[in-house]
mmCIF file of C-alpha atoms in Angstrom:
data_model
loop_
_atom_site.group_PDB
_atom_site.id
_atom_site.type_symbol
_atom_site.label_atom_id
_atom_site.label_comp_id
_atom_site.label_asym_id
_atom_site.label_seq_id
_atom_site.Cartn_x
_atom_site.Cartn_y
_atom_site.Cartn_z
ATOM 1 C CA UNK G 6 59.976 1.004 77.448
ATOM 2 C CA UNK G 7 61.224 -0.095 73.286
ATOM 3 C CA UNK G 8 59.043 -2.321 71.958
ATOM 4 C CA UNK G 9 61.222 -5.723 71.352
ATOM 5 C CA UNK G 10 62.045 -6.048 68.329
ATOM 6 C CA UNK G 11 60.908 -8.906 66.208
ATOM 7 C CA UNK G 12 62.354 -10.656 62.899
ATOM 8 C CA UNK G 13 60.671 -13.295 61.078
ATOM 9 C CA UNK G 14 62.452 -14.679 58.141
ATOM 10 C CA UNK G 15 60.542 -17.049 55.969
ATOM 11 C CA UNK G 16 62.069 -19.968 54.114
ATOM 12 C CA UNK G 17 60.880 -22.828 52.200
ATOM 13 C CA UNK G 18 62.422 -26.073 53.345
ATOM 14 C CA UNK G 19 64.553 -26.994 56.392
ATOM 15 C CA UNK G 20 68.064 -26.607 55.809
ATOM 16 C CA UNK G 21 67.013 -23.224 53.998
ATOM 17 C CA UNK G 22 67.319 -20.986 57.437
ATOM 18 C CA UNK G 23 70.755 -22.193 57.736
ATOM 19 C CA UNK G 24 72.042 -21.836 54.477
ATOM 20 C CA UNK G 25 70.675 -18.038 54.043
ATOM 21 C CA UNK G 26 71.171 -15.349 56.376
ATOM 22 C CA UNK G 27 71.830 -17.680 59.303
ATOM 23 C CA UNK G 28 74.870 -15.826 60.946
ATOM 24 C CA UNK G 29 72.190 -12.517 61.077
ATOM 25 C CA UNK G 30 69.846 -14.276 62.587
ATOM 26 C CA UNK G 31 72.223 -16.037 65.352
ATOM 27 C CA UNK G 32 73.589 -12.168 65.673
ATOM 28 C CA UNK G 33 69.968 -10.646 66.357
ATOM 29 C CA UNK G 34 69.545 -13.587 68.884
ATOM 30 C CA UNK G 35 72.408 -12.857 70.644
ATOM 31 C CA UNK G 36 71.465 -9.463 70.771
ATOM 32 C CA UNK G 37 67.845 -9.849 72.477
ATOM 33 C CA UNK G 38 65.996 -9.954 69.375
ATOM 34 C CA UNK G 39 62.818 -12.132 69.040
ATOM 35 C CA UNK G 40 63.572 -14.656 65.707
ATOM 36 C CA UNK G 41 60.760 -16.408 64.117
ATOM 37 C CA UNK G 42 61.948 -18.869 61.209
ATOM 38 C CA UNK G 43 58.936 -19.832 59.251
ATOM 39 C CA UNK G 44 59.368 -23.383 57.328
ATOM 40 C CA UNK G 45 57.058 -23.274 54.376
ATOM 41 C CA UNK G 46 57.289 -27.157 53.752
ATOM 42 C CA UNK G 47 58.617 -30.156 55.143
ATOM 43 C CA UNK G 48 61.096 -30.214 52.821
ATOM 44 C CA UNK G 49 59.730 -34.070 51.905
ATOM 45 C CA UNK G 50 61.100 -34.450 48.822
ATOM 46 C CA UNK G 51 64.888 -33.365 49.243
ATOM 47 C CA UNK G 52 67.518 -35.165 47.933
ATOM 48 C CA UNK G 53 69.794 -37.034 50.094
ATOM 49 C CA UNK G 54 72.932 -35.316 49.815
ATOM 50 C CA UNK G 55 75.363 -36.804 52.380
ATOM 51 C CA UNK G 56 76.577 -40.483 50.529
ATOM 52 C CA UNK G 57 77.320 -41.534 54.577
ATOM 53 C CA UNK G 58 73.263 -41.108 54.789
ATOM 54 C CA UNK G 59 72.405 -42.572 51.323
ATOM 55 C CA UNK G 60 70.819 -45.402 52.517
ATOM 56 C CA UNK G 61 67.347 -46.870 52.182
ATOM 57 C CA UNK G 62 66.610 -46.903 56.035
ATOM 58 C CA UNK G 63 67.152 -42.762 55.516
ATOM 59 C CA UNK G 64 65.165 -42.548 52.213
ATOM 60 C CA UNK G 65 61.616 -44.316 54.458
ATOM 61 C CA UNK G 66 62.348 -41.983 57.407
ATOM 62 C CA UNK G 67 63.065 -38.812 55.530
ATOM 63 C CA UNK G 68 60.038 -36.835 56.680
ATOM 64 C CA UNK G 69 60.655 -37.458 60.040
ATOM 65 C CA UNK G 70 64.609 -36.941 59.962
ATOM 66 C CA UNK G 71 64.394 -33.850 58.414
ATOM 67 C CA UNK G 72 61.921 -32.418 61.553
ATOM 68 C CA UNK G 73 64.657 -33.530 63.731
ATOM 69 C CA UNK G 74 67.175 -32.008 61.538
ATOM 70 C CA UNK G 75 65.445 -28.880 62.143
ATOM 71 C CA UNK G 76 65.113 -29.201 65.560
ATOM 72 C CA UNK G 77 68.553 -29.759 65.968
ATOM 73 C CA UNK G 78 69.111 -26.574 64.084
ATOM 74 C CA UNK G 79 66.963 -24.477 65.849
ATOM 75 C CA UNK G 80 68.472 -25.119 69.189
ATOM 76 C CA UNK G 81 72.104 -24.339 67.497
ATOM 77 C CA UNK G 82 70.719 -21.205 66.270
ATOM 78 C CA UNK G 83 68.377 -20.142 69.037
ATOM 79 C CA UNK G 84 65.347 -19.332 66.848
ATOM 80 C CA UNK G 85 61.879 -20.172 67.575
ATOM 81 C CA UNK G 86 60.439 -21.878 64.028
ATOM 82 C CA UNK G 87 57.355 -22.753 62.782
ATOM 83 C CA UNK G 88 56.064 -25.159 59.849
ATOM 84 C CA UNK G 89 53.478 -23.765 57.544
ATOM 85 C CA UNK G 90 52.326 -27.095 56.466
ATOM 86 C CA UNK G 91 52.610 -27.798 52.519
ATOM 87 C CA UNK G 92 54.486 -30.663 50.727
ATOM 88 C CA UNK G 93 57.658 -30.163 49.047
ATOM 89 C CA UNK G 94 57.348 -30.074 45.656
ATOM 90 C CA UNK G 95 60.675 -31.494 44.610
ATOM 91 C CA UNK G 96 63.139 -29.830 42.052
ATOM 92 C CA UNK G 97 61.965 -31.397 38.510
ATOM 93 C CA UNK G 98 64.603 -32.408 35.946
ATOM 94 C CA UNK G 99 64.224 -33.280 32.583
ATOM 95 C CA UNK G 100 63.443 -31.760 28.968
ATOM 96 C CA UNK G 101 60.750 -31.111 28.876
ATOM 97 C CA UNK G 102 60.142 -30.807 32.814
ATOM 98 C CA UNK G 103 58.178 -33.098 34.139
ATOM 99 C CA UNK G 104 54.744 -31.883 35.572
ATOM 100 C CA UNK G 105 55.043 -31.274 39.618
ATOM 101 C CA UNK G 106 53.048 -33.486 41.876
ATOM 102 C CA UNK G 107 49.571 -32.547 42.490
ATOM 103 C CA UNK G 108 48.951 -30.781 46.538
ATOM 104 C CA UNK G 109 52.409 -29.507 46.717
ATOM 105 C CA UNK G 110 53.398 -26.135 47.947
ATOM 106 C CA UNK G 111 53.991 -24.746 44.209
ATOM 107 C CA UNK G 112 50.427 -25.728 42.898
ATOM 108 C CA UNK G 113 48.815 -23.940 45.694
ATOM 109 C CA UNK G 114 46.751 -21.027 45.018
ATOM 110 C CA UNK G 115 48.921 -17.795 46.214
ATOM 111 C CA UNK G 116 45.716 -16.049 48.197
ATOM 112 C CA UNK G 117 45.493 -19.218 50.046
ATOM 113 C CA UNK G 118 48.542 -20.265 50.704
ATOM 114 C CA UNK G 119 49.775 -16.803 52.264
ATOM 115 C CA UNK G 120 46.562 -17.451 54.674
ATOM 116 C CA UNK G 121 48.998 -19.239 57.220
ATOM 117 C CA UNK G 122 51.279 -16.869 56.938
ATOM 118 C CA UNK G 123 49.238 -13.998 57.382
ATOM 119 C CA UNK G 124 48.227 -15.359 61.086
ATOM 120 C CA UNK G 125 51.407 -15.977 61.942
ATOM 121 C CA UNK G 126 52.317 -12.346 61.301
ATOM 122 C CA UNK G 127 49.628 -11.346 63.295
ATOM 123 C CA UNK G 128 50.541 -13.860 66.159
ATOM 124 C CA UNK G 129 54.526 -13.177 66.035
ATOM 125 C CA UNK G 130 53.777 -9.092 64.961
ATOM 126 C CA UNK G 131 57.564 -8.874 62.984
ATOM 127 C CA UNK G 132 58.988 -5.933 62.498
ATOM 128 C CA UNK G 133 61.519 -7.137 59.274
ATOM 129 C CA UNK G 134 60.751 -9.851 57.707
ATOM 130 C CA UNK G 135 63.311 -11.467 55.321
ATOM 131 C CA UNK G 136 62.257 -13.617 52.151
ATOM 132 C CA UNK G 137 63.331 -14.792 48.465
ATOM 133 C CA UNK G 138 63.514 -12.723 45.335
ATOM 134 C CA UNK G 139 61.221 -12.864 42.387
ATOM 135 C CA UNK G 140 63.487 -16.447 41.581
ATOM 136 C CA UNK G 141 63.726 -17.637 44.915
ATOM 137 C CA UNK G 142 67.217 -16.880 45.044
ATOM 138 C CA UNK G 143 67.257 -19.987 42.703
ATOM 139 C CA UNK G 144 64.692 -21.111 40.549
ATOM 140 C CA UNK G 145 63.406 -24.121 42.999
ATOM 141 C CA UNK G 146 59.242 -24.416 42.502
ATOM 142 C CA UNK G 147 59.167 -23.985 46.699
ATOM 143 C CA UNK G 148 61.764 -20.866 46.454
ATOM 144 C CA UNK G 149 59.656 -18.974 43.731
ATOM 145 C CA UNK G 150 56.422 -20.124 45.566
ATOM 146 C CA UNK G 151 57.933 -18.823 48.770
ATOM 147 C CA UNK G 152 58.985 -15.514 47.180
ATOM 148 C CA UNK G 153 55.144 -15.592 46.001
ATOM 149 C CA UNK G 154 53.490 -16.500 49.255
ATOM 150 C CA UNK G 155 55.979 -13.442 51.353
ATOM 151 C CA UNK G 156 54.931 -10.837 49.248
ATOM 152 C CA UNK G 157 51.730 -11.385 49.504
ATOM 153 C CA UNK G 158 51.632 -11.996 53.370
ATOM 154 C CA UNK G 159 53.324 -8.378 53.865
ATOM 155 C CA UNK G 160 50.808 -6.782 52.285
ATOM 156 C CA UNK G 161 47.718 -8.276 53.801
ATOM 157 C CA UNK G 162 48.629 -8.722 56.843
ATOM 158 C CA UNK G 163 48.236 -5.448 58.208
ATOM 159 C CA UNK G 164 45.144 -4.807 56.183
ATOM 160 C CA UNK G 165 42.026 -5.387 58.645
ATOM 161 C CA UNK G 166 40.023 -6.003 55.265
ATOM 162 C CA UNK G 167 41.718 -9.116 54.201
ATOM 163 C CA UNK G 168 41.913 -12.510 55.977
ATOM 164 C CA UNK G 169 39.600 -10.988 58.847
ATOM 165 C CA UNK G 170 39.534 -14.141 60.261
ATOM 166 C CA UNK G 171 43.291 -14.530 61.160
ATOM 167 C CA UNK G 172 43.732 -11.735 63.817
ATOM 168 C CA UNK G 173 44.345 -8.606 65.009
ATOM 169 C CA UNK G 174 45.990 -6.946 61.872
ATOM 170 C CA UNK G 175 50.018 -5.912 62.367
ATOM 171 C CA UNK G 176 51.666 -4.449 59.112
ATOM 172 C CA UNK G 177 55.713 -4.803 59.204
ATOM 173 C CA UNK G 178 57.635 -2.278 59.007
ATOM 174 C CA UNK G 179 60.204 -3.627 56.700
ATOM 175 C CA UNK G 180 60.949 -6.551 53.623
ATOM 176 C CA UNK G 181 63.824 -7.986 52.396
ATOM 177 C CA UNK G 182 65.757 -10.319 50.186
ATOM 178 C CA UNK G 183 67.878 -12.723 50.738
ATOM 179 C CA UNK G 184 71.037 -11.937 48.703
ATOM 180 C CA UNK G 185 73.357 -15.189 49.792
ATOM 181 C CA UNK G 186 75.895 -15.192 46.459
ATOM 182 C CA UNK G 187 77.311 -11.740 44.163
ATOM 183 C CA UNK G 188 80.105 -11.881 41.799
ATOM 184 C CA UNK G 189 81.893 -9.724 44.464
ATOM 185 C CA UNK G 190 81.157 -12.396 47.084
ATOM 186 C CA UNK G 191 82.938 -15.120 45.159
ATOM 187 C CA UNK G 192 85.444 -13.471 43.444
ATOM 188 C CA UNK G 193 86.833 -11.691 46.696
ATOM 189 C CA UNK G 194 86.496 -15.341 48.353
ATOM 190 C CA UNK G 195 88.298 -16.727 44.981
ATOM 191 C CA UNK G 196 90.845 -14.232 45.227
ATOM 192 C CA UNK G 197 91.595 -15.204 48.649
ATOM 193 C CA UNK G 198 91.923 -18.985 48.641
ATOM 194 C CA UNK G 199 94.604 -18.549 45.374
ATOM 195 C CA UNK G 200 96.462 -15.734 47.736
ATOM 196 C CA UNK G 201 96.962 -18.203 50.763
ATOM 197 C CA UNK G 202 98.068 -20.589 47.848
ATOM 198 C CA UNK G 203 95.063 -23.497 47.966
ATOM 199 C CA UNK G 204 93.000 -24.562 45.182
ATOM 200 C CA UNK G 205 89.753 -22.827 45.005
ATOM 201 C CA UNK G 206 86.510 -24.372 45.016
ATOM 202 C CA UNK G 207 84.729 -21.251 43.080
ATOM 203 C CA UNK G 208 87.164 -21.191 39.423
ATOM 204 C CA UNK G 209 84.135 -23.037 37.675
ATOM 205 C CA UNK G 210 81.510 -21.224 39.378
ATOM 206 C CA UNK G 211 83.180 -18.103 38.011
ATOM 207 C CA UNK G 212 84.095 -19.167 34.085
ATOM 208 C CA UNK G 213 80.477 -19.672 34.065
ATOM 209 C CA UNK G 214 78.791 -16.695 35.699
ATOM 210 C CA UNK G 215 78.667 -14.554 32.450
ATOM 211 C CA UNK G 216 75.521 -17.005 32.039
ATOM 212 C CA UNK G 217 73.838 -15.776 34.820
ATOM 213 C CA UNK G 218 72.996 -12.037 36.250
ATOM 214 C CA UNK G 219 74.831 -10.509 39.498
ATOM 215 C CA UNK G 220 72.695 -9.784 42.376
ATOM 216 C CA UNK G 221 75.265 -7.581 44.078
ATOM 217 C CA UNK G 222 73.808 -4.357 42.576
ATOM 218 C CA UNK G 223 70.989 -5.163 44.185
ATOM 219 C CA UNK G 224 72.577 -4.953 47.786
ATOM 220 C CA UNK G 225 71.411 -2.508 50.247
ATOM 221 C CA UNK G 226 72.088 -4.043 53.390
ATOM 222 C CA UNK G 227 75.133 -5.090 54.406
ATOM 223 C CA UNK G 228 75.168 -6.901 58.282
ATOM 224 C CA UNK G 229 78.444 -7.171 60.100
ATOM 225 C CA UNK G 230 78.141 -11.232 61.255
ATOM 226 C CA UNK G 231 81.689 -13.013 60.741
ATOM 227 C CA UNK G 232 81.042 -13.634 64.657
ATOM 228 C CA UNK G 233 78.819 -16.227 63.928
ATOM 229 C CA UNK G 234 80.175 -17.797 60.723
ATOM 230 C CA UNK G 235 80.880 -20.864 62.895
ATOM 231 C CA UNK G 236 77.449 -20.912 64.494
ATOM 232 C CA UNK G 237 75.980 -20.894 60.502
ATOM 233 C CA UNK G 238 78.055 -23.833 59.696
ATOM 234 C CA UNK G 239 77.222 -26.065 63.107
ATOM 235 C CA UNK G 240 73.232 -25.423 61.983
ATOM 236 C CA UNK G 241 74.288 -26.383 58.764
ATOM 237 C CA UNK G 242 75.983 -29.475 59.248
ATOM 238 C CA UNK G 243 72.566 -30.493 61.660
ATOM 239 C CA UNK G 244 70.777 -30.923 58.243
ATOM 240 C CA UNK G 245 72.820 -33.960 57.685
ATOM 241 C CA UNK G 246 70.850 -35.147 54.733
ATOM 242 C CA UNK G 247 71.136 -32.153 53.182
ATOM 243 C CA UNK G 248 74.805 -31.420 53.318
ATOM 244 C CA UNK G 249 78.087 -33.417 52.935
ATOM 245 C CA UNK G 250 80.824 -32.019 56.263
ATOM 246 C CA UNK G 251 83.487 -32.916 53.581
ATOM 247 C CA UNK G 252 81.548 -31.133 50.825
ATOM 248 C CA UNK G 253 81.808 -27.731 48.812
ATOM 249 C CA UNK G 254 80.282 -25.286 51.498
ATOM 250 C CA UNK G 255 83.339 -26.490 54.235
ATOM 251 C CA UNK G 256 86.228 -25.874 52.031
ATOM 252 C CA UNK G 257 86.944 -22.633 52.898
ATOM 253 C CA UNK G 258 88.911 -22.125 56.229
ATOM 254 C CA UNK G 259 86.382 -19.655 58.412
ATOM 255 C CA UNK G 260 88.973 -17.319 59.545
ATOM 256 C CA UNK G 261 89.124 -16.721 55.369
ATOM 257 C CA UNK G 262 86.013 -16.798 55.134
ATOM 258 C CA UNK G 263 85.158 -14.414 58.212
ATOM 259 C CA UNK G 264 88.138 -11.540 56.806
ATOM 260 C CA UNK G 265 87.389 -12.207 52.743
ATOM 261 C CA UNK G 266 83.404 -11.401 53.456
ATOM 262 C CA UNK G 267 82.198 -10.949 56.720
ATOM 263 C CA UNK G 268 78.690 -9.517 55.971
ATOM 264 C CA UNK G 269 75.362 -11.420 54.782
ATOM 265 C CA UNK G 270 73.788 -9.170 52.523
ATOM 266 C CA UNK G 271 70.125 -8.417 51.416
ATOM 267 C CA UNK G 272 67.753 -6.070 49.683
ATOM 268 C CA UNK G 273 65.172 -3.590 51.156
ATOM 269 C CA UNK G 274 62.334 -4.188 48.511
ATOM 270 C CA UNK G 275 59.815 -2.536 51.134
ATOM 271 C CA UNK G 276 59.578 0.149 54.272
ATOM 272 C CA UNK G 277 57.524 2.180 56.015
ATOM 273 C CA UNK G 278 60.132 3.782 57.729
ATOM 274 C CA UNK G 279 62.712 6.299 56.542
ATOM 275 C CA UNK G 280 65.907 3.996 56.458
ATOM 276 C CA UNK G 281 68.050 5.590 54.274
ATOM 277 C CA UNK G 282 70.443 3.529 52.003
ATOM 278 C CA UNK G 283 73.044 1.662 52.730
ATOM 279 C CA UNK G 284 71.967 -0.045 55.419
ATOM 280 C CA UNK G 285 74.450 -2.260 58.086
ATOM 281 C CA UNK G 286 71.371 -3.413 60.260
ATOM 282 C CA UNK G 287 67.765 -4.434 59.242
ATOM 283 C CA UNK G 288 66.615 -2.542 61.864
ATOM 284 C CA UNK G 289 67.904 0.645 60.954
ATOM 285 C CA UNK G 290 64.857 2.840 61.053
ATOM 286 C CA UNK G 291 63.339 0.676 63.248
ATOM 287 C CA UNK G 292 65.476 1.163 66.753
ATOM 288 C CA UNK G 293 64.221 4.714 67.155
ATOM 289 C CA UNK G 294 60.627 4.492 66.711
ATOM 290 C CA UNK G 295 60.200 0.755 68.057
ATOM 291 C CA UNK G 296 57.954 1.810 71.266
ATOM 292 C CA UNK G 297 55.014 -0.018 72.731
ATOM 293 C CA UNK G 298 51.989 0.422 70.875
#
């Protein structure tokens, strides 16, 4: 009998698993696959981005909504999730930057903090397990920490030497990034919105990318998903607080969306298997050699 295969992608606030790589993980659950979102924080500190929710009856209850937000979610995307515990730390502003609040999630030691994580490895056993980049995909405090805390997690967990106390050791086989926005990505989106003769929402985003790199070199991993564009935006639009429904990320009519770009991408940063690049599936590797142990 294959082993079932197993994906745990770890994000740092709710809303997070819906915004990034959500269509691949509502694929892999529609194809059997066992998927483990891991919530790093409780995401306490979030800004209120909906004006319909804007109100100070949402603002005293945040903590709270934004569980059920996630619940919510979770049922639309048919993950299991888990919380690791920390505060939000909150995205400073300001020159200089204001200090971040003492406890939360960025402050915490990385050895510690990747303690939670490293039993729920050994608990859920993942084979792939899908995180940040080195800047969190964007340089949020929780993003960078999460980035931090993944890494680290990976390596120990399978490493009967370290965090003895939190299980049987399981290494995964495979790590990757998150790679939710290239230059390719926006400009073939772009392109189009101006063919089927609309105004598109990404002509600023463009004039200023020269200030920032491209991630799409970095691509190995390209995963057929336009199928469950839709299913990515319903999850989304659970996080009420955190998105408008007449906002920027709904502008786009999905069956443009789904023919312009219909893969979520990532990079491979880590395997023990021989996957050879480019990838279309995050199991690739995996599939063949995924037998009870």
């Amino acid at each position: 009998m294959a082993e079932q295969l197993r994906l745990m992608a770890v994000h740092a606030h709710p809303d997070d698993e819906s915004s990034k790589g959500a269509a691949t993980t509502a694929k892999y659950v529609a194809e059997g696959v066992d998927v483990l979102v891991v919530t790093c924080t409780g995401g306490e500190r979030g800004s209120v981005l909906n004006p319909k929710l804007d109100r100070p009856e949402v603002w005293a209850n945040i903590a709270d909504i934004r569980r059920a937000e996630m619940d919510a979610a979770r049922a639309i995307l048919g993950i299991e999730q888990a919380w690791l515990g920390f505060v939000d730390s909150g995205l400073p502003e300001g020159d200089p930057l204001p200090p971040l609040p003492e406890g939360c999630f960025a402050l915490q030691d990385v050895g510690v903090a990747a303690g939670p994580l490293v039993r729920l490895m050994r608990q859920f056993r993942p084979h792939v397990v899908t995180t940040y980049d080195e800047e969190g995909g964007y340089p949020h405090p929780d993003h960078i920490m999460c980035h931090k805390v993944s890494v680290a997690a990976f390596e120990a967990a399978g490493d009967p030497e370290r965090y003895p106390e939190l299980g049987e050791p399981w290494q995964p086989l495979k790590l990757y990034y998150d790679i939710g926005f290239s230059k390719g990505k926006i400009l073939a989106l772009h392109e189009a919105i101006l063919a089927g003769g609309a105004e598109s929402p990404y002509a600023e985003w463009l004039t200023r990318w020269d200030d920032r790199p491209d991630k799409g070199p970095r691509i190995t991993t390209r995963v057929e998903c336009a199928e469950y564009f839709p299913v990515r935006d319903d999850a989304l639009r659970a996080h009420a607080t955190q998105v408008d429904p007449d906002g920027f990320w709904f502008q786009v009519p999905m069956e443009l969306q789904q023919r312009a770009w219909s893969t979520e991408d990532f990079q491979l940063v880590r395997s023990l298997v021989d996957s050879p690049l480019p990838e279309s599936d995050l199991f690739a590797g995996i599939r063949e050699t995924a037998h009870a142990r």
